[in-house]
Short mmCIF file of C-alpha atoms and ligand atoms in Angstrom, two decimals:
data_model
loop_
_atom_site.label_atom_id
_atom_site.label_comp_id
_atom_site.label_asym_id
_atom_site.label_seq_id
_atom_site.Cartn_x
_atom_site.Cartn_y
_atom_site.Cartn_z
CA MET A 2 -0.06 0.24 0.14
CA SER A 3 2.64 1.93 0.91
CA ALA A 4 4.24 2.97 -2.56
CA ASN A 5 0.44 4.33 -3.20
CA TYR A 6 1.35 6.97 -0.95
CA ALA A 7 4.02 10.49 -1.32
CA LEU A 8 4.74 10.22 1.83
CA GLU A 9 3.76 7.56 5.17
CA ALA A 10 5.14 7.31 9.13
CA ARG A 11 4.65 4.27 10.51
CA ASP A 12 3.77 4.18 14.49
CA LEU A 13 6.31 7.84 15.13
CA SER A 14 7.94 7.96 18.39
CA VAL A 15 10.39 10.37 19.50
CA ARG A 16 11.30 11.37 22.57
CA TYR A 17 13.44 14.08 24.61
CA GLY A 18 14.87 12.55 27.21
CA GLY A 19 11.56 11.22 29.37
CA VAL A 20 8.93 12.84 27.82
CA THR A 21 7.29 11.56 24.43
CA ALA A 22 6.25 13.61 21.94
CA ASN A 23 5.27 12.30 19.14
CA ASP A 24 4.19 8.24 20.46
CA GLY A 25 3.56 5.08 17.99
CA VAL A 26 2.37 8.34 15.02
CA SER A 27 0.49 7.46 12.30
CA MET A 28 0.24 9.36 9.41
CA HIS A 29 -0.55 9.14 4.85
CA LEU A 30 -0.22 11.60 2.62
CA ALA A 31 -1.11 10.88 -1.13
CA GLN A 32 0.21 12.67 -3.73
CA GLY A 33 -2.00 16.32 -3.73
CA GLU A 34 -3.27 16.09 -1.16
CA ILE A 35 -3.37 18.80 1.80
CA ARG A 36 -3.21 17.22 5.15
CA GLY A 37 -4.06 19.57 8.36
CA LEU A 38 -1.85 18.80 11.09
CA ILE A 39 -3.68 19.65 14.40
CA GLY A 40 -3.56 19.46 18.25
CA PRO A 41 -3.11 21.65 21.23
CA ASN A 42 0.14 23.29 22.25
CA GLY A 43 2.50 20.60 22.88
CA ALA A 44 1.01 18.00 21.47
CA GLY A 45 4.00 17.15 19.19
CA LYS A 46 3.16 18.75 16.28
CA SER A 47 6.41 21.08 15.06
CA THR A 48 8.40 17.26 16.67
CA PHE A 49 6.66 15.23 14.34
CA ILE A 50 7.50 17.95 11.40
CA ASP A 51 10.72 17.71 12.22
CA ALA A 52 11.14 13.70 12.84
CA LEU A 53 9.88 13.58 9.35
CA SER A 54 12.00 15.68 7.21
CA GLY A 55 14.85 14.42 9.07
CA ARG A 56 16.10 17.46 11.65
CA ARG A 57 15.05 15.18 14.84
CA ALA A 58 15.87 11.49 15.57
CA ILE A 59 13.02 8.76 15.96
CA ALA A 60 13.11 6.36 18.50
CA ALA A 61 10.64 3.79 16.95
CA GLY A 62 8.94 4.06 14.00
CA SER A 63 9.78 4.79 9.96
CA VAL A 64 9.15 7.03 7.85
CA HIS A 65 7.74 6.12 3.94
CA LEU A 66 8.85 8.22 0.56
CA ALA A 67 7.31 7.39 -2.70
CA GLY A 68 6.86 3.36 -1.16
CA SER A 69 10.96 3.69 -0.17
CA ASP A 70 12.52 4.01 3.73
CA ILE A 71 14.42 6.18 4.49
CA THR A 72 14.34 6.33 7.92
CA ALA A 73 17.83 6.51 8.04
CA LEU A 74 18.73 9.04 5.72
CA GLY A 75 19.66 12.55 6.78
CA VAL A 76 17.34 16.60 6.32
CA VAL A 77 19.35 16.21 3.13
CA GLU A 78 18.94 13.74 1.26
CA ARG A 79 15.38 13.97 2.09
CA ARG A 80 15.54 16.97 0.28
CA LEU A 81 16.96 15.30 -3.23
CA LEU A 82 14.00 13.10 -3.10
CA GLY A 83 11.98 15.29 -2.87
CA LEU A 84 11.26 16.15 0.64
CA SER A 85 11.57 19.75 1.66
CA ARG A 86 9.85 21.81 4.36
CA SER A 87 9.60 25.56 5.11
CA PHE A 88 11.93 27.23 7.88
CA GLN A 89 9.41 30.65 9.03
CA ARG A 90 11.64 32.82 7.58
CA THR A 91 15.37 31.27 8.93
CA SER A 92 15.94 30.37 5.24
CA ILE A 93 15.57 34.33 4.77
CA PHE A 94 18.69 35.98 3.92
CA PRO A 95 17.48 39.63 5.00
CA GLY A 96 19.92 41.86 3.06
CA MET A 97 20.17 39.52 -0.06
CA ARG A 98 17.98 39.99 -3.68
CA ILE A 99 14.94 38.09 -3.91
CA GLY A 100 15.90 36.73 -7.78
CA VAL A 101 19.53 35.54 -6.15
CA GLN A 102 17.69 34.11 -3.08
CA MET A 103 16.20 31.33 -5.05
CA GLU A 104 19.24 31.03 -8.03
CA LEU A 105 21.44 29.72 -4.48
CA ALA A 106 18.65 27.17 -3.51
CA ALA A 107 18.19 26.18 -6.94
CA SER A 108 22.45 25.50 -7.51
CA LYS A 109 21.85 23.24 -4.86
CA ILE A 110 19.42 20.94 -7.13
CA PRO A 111 19.59 19.31 -9.78
CA ASP A 112 17.51 20.23 -12.29
CA ALA A 113 15.98 22.97 -10.65
CA ASP A 114 14.67 26.27 -11.95
CA PRO A 115 13.82 28.99 -9.59
CA ASP A 116 11.74 31.22 -11.92
CA GLU A 117 9.13 28.57 -12.36
CA VAL A 118 8.39 28.95 -8.48
CA MET A 119 8.57 32.10 -8.12
CA ARG A 120 5.52 32.94 -10.81
CA GLU A 121 3.61 29.91 -9.13
CA LEU A 122 3.76 32.59 -5.99
CA GLY A 123 3.13 35.64 -7.90
CA LEU A 124 7.15 36.98 -6.51
CA ASP A 125 8.63 36.91 -9.89
CA ARG A 126 7.60 41.01 -9.82
CA LEU A 127 10.07 41.04 -6.70
CA ALA A 128 12.79 39.22 -7.05
CA GLY A 129 15.06 42.30 -7.19
CA ARG A 130 14.28 42.98 -4.46
CA VAL A 131 16.43 42.01 -1.25
CA ALA A 132 14.37 39.93 1.66
CA ASP A 133 13.97 43.03 4.07
CA GLU A 134 12.48 45.77 2.16
CA ILE A 135 9.01 42.99 1.27
CA SER A 136 6.08 42.75 3.07
CA TYR A 137 5.35 40.73 5.64
CA GLY A 138 3.47 38.18 3.61
CA ASP A 139 5.83 38.54 0.27
CA GLN A 140 8.43 36.75 2.79
CA ARG A 141 6.59 34.21 4.67
CA ARG A 142 5.67 33.60 0.56
CA LEU A 143 9.58 33.66 -0.36
CA ASP A 144 10.31 30.68 2.20
CA ILE A 145 7.54 29.01 0.84
CA ALA A 146 9.41 29.96 -2.72
CA LEU A 147 13.01 28.34 -0.90
CA ALA A 148 11.49 25.41 -0.07
CA LEU A 149 9.77 24.23 -3.62
CA VAL A 150 13.19 25.03 -5.77
CA GLY A 151 13.19 21.31 -7.46
CA ARG A 152 9.83 20.67 -7.38
CA PRO A 153 9.99 18.61 -4.57
CA SER A 154 6.76 15.63 -3.91
CA VAL A 155 6.24 16.36 0.05
CA LEU A 156 6.12 19.81 0.90
CA LEU A 157 5.85 20.12 4.83
CA LEU A 158 4.27 23.14 6.80
CA ASP A 159 4.82 24.72 10.44
CA GLU A 160 3.14 27.39 10.88
CA PRO A 161 2.86 29.47 7.28
CA MET A 162 0.03 31.73 8.40
CA ALA A 163 1.57 32.54 11.49
CA GLY A 164 1.09 36.50 11.59
CA LEU A 165 -0.08 37.16 8.66
CA SER A 166 -3.64 39.14 8.34
CA VAL A 167 -6.70 37.33 7.41
CA GLU A 168 -5.99 38.77 3.81
CA GLU A 169 -2.45 37.78 3.35
CA SER A 170 -3.59 33.62 4.99
CA MET A 171 -6.28 33.58 2.04
CA LYS A 172 -3.19 34.44 -0.21
CA LEU A 173 -1.32 32.48 0.92
CA ALA A 174 -4.00 29.16 1.16
CA ARG A 175 -5.05 29.71 -2.56
CA HIS A 176 -1.26 29.70 -3.83
CA LEU A 177 -1.04 25.44 -1.43
CA ARG A 178 -4.63 25.08 -3.11
CA ASN A 179 -2.87 25.51 -6.18
CA LEU A 180 0.42 24.02 -6.20
CA ALA A 181 -1.26 20.56 -4.80
CA ARG A 182 -3.61 20.64 -7.67
CA ASN A 183 -1.25 22.00 -10.99
CA TRP A 184 1.92 20.55 -9.65
CA GLY A 185 0.95 17.69 -7.08
CA VAL A 186 2.53 19.17 -4.22
CA SER A 187 1.78 17.24 -0.92
CA VAL A 188 1.41 19.37 1.74
CA LEU A 189 1.02 18.28 5.89
CA LEU A 190 0.78 21.88 7.64
CA VAL A 191 0.60 23.04 10.36
CA GLU A 192 -1.38 25.47 11.84
CA HIS A 193 -3.30 26.84 14.32
CA ASP A 194 -5.82 29.01 12.63
CA MET A 195 -8.92 26.53 11.74
CA GLU A 196 -11.08 28.58 9.84
CA VAL A 197 -7.44 27.92 7.65
CA VAL A 198 -7.33 24.60 8.41
CA PHE A 199 -10.53 23.00 7.95
CA GLY A 200 -10.92 25.66 4.56
CA ILE A 201 -8.48 24.09 3.07
CA SER A 202 -7.04 21.14 4.04
CA ASP A 203 -8.60 16.95 2.29
CA SER A 204 -7.63 15.80 5.63
CA ILE A 205 -7.30 16.55 9.44
CA THR A 206 -4.96 14.53 11.66
CA VAL A 207 -5.29 15.84 15.25
CA LEU A 208 -2.26 15.53 17.90
CA GLU A 209 -3.23 15.00 21.47
CA THR A 210 0.24 14.61 24.26
CA GLY A 211 1.81 13.43 21.47
CA LYS A 212 -0.55 10.19 20.38
CA LEU A 213 -3.23 10.33 17.74
CA LEU A 214 -6.14 11.78 18.38
CA ALA A 215 -8.10 11.92 15.09
CA GLU A 216 -7.86 11.92 11.45
CA GLY A 217 -10.11 11.70 8.59
CA THR A 218 -12.67 15.10 6.89
CA PRO A 219 -12.06 18.01 7.39
CA ASP A 220 -16.46 17.13 8.04
CA GLU A 221 -15.80 13.92 10.02
CA VAL A 222 -12.81 15.87 12.31
CA ARG A 223 -15.21 18.59 13.15
CA ALA A 224 -17.86 15.94 13.88
CA HIS A 225 -15.32 13.83 16.31
CA PRO A 226 -17.10 13.46 19.81
CA LYS A 227 -13.26 13.67 21.60
CA VAL A 228 -11.59 15.85 19.13
CA ARG A 229 -15.04 18.78 19.85
CA GLU A 230 -14.10 18.35 23.77
CA ALA A 231 -10.26 17.95 23.92
CA TYR A 232 -10.01 20.71 21.83
CA LEU A 233 -12.16 22.49 19.70
CA GLY A 234 -14.61 22.60 21.50
CA SER A 235 -18.53 23.57 21.72
CA ALA A 236 -18.15 26.66 19.06
CA ALA A 237 -16.34 24.31 16.08
N1 ATP B 4 13.78 20.17 22.45
C1 ATP B 4 12.73 20.40 23.54
N2 ATP B 4 12.74 19.49 24.51
C2 ATP B 4 12.37 18.32 25.46
N3 ATP B 4 11.28 18.43 25.31
C3 ATP B 4 11.00 19.52 24.20
C4 ATP B 4 11.45 19.96 22.99
N4 ATP B 4 11.13 20.50 22.26
C5 ATP B 4 9.72 19.72 22.38
N5 ATP B 4 9.21 19.35 23.71
C6 ATP B 4 8.29 18.84 24.45
O1 ATP B 4 7.67 17.92 23.40
C7 ATP B 4 5.99 17.86 23.70
C8 ATP B 4 6.20 18.23 22.40
O2 ATP B 4 6.46 19.29 21.74
P1 ATP B 4 6.58 20.32 20.52
O3 ATP B 4 6.10 21.75 19.93
O4 ATP B 4 6.41 19.10 19.51
O5 ATP B 4 4.27 20.38 20.39
P2 ATP B 4 3.42 20.62 19.35
O6 ATP B 4 2.06 20.70 19.23
O7 ATP B 4 4.28 21.26 18.02
O8 ATP B 4 3.64 22.89 20.37
P3 ATP B 4 2.91 24.02 19.89
O9 ATP B 4 1.61 23.75 19.19
O10 ATP B 4 2.82 25.06 21.09
O11 ATP B 4 4.61 24.16 18.39
C9 ATP B 4 6.22 19.20 24.54
O12 ATP B 4 5.77 18.79 25.95
C10 ATP B 4 7.28 19.62 24.09
O13 ATP B 4 7.52 20.68 26.31
#
């Protein structure tokens, strides 16, 4: 079955000393699927993204990319195979022009075309500007653009809408939907804005204290009694 999934995590566990941050979590992403990953603070969402990307060592379980076991591979190897993540502006060099940053990222990946990524994310008109002179919303899109160089098959996003206005969030959400549809990119999205997550996602995984609490379509998750009780409250 796993060959059908762009990305699959099987029984993933991650520990920080005595704290079990992910406890046997399984999840899969189909090609072109956007999956929201939600849960209360400390549920283990960022840890899960770190473990999938290879940034955090796992205690147990395995990670599979297009059916291949990549558990033993590091961040760079996973990125070259098509598993990418954004880094919330930490990858942006403030004084460097957008076009140059994109070319730099592309120089590390065979056959990468930075211009098509800039066009897809509407950044082409900003190619000559330096990063700290563009708006915050454009900076966030630059961060995602850097992660998309080389057309990865999977994109992991940890709170890409944080700090954005409603309008900017909507714009970014539209870009993500287009990426999934036009490029077939699979997206795992950690996001606290429930309106965005439920609006954009094909499926949703809910974590609580490191464990899988629920998963399904947005409607299924919204209706799930445990989710309502633990996280969304009666307003959901
Ligand atoms: N570097 C670390 N060292 C020790 N414990 C950590 C570390 N990072 C996270 N934790 C703990 O692991 C658990 C999961 O944290 P994690 O940041 O993955 O949760 P999260 O769901 O992303 O939370 P948030 O929504 O607040 O970002 C928490 O109990 C947290 O305190």
